[in-house]
JSON list of C-alpha atoms in Angstrom, two decimals:
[
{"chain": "A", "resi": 1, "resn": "UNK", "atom": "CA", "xyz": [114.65, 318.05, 194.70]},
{"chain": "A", "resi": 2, "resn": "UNK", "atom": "CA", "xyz": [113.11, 315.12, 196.75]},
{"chain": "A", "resi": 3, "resn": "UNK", "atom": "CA", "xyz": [109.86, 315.28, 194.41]},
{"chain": "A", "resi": 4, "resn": "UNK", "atom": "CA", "xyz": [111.65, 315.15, 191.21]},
{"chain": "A", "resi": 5, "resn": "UNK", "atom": "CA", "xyz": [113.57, 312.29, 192.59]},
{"chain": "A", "resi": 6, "resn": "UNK", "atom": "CA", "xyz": [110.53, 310.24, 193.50]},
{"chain": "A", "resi": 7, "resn": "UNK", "atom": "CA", "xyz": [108.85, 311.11, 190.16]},
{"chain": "A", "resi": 8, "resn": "UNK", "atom": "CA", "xyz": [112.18, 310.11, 188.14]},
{"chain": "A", "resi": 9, "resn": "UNK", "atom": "CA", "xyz": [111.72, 306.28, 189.92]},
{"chain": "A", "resi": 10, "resn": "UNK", "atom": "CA", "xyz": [107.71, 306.40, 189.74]},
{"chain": "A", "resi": 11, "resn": "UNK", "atom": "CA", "xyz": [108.33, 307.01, 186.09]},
{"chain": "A", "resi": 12, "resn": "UNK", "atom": "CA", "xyz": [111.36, 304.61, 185.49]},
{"chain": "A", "resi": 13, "resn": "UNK", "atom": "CA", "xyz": [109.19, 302.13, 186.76]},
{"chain": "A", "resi": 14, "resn": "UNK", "atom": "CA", "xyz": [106.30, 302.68, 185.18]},
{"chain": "A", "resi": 15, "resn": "UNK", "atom": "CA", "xyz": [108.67, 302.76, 181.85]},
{"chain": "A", "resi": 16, "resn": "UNK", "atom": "CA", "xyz": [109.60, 299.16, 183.15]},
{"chain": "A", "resi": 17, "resn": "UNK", "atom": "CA", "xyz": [106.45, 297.65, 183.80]},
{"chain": "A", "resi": 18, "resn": "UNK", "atom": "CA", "xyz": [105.05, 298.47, 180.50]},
{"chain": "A", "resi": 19, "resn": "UNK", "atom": "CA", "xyz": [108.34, 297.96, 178.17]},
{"chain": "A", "resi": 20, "resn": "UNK", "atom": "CA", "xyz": [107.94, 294.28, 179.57]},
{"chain": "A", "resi": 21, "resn": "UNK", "atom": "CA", "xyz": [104.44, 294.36, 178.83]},
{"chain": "A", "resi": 22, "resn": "UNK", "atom": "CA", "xyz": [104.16, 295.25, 175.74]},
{"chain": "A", "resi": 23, "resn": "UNK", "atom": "CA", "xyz": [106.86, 292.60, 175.18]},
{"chain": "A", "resi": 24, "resn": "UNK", "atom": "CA", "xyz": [104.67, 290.08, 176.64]},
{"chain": "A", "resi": 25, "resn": "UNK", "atom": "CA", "xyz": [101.40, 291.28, 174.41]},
{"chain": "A", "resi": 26, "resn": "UNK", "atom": "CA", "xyz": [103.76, 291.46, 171.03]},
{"chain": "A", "resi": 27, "resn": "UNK", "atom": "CA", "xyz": [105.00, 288.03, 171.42]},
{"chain": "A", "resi": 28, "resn": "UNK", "atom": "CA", "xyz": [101.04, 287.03, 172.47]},
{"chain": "A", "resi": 29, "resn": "UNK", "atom": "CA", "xyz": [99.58, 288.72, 169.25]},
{"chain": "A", "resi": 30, "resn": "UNK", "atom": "CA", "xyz": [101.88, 287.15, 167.25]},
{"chain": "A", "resi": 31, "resn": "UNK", "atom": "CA", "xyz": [101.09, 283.53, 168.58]},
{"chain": "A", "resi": 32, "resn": "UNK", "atom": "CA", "xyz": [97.61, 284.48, 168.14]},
{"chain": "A", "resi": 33, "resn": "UNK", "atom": "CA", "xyz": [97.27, 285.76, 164.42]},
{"chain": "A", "resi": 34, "resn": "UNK", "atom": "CA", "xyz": [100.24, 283.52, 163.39]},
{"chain": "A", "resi": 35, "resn": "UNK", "atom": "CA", "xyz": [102.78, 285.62, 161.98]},
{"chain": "A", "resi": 36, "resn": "UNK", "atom": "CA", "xyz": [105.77, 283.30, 161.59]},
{"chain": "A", "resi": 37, "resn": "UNK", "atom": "CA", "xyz": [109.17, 283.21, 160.08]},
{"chain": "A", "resi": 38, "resn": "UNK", "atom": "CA", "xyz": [107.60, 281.70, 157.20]},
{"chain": "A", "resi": 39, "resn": "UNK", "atom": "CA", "xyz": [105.62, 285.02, 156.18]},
{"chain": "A", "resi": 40, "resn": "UNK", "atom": "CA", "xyz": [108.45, 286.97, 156.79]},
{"chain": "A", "resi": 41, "resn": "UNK", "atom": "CA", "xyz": [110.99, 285.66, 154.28]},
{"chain": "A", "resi": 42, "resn": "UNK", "atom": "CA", "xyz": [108.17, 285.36, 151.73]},
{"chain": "A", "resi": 43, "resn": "UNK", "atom": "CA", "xyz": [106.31, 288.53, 152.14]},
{"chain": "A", "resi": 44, "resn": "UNK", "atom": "CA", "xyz": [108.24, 291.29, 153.67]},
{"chain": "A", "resi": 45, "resn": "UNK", "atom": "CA", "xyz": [106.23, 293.90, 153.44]},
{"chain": "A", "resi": 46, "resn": "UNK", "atom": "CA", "xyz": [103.45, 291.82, 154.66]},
{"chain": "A", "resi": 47, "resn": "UNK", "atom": "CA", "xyz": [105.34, 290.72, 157.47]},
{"chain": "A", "resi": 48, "resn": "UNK", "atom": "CA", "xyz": [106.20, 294.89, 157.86]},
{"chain": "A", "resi": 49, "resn": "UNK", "atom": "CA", "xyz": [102.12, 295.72, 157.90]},
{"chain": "A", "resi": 50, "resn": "UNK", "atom": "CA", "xyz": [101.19, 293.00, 160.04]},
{"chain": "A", "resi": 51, "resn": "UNK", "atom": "CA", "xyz": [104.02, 293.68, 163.01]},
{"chain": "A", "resi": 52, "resn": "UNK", "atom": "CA", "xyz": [102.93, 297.54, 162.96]},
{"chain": "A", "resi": 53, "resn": "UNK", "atom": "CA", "xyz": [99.15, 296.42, 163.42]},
{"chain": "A", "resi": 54, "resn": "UNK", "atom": "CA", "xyz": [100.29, 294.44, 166.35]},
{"chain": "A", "resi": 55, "resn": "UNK", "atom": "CA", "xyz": [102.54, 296.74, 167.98]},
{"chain": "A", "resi": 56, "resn": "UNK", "atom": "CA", "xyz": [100.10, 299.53, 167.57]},
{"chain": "A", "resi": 57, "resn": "UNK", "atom": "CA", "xyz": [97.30, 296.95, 169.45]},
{"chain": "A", "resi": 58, "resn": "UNK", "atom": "CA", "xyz": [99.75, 296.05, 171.78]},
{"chain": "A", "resi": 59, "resn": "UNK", "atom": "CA", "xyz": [100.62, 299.94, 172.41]},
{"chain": "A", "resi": 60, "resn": "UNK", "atom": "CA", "xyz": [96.79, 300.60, 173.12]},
{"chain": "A", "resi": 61, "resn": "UNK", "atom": "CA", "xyz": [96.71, 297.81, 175.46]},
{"chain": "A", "resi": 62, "resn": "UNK", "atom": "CA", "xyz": [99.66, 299.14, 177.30]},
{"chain": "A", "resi": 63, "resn": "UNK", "atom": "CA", "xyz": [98.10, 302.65, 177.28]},
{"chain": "A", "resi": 64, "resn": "UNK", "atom": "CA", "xyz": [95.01, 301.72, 178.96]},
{"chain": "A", "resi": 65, "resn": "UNK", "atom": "CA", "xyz": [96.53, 299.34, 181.38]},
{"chain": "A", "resi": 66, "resn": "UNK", "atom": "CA", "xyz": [99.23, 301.25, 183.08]},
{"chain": "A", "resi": 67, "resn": "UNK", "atom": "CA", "xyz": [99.04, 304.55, 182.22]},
{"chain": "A", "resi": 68, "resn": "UNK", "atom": "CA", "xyz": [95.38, 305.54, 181.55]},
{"chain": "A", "resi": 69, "resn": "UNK", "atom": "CA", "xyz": [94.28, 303.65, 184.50]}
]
C-alpha cells in the first residue's frame, strides 16, 4: 500500500510539472510563429491547424523532457 502511495504522488507530480510545461512551451510557440487573435477571427480553421501543430510540438517536447528522460 506504501508503494502505490508513493507512485500516486511521483506521478501527480510528474502530471504537474509537465501540465505547466507544456503551458509554458504553448504560449512560447505561439509568440514565436505568431499566431494571434487576428488569425483566429479571420481564419478559423487556420487558426484550428496551426494550434494542433503547436500543441503536438509542444507535447513532444514535454515527452522527451520529463518523461523519456
Amino acid at each position: 500500500y506504501l508503494y502505490e502511495v508513493k507512485s500516486y504522488e511521483h506521478l501527480a507530480e510528474v502530471n504537474e510539472q509537465a501540465t505547466a510545461r507544456l503551458d509554458l512551451i504553448m504560449e512560447q510557440i505561439v509568440r514565436e510563429w505568431g499566431v494571434s487573435e487576428d488569425l483566429k477571427a479571420h481564419d478559423q480553421m487556420g487558426w484550428v491547424h496551426v494550434m494542433n501543430n503547436a500543441r503536438c510540438s509542444a507535447d513532444e517536447t514535454v515527452k522527451h523532457e520529463l518523461i523519456y528522460c
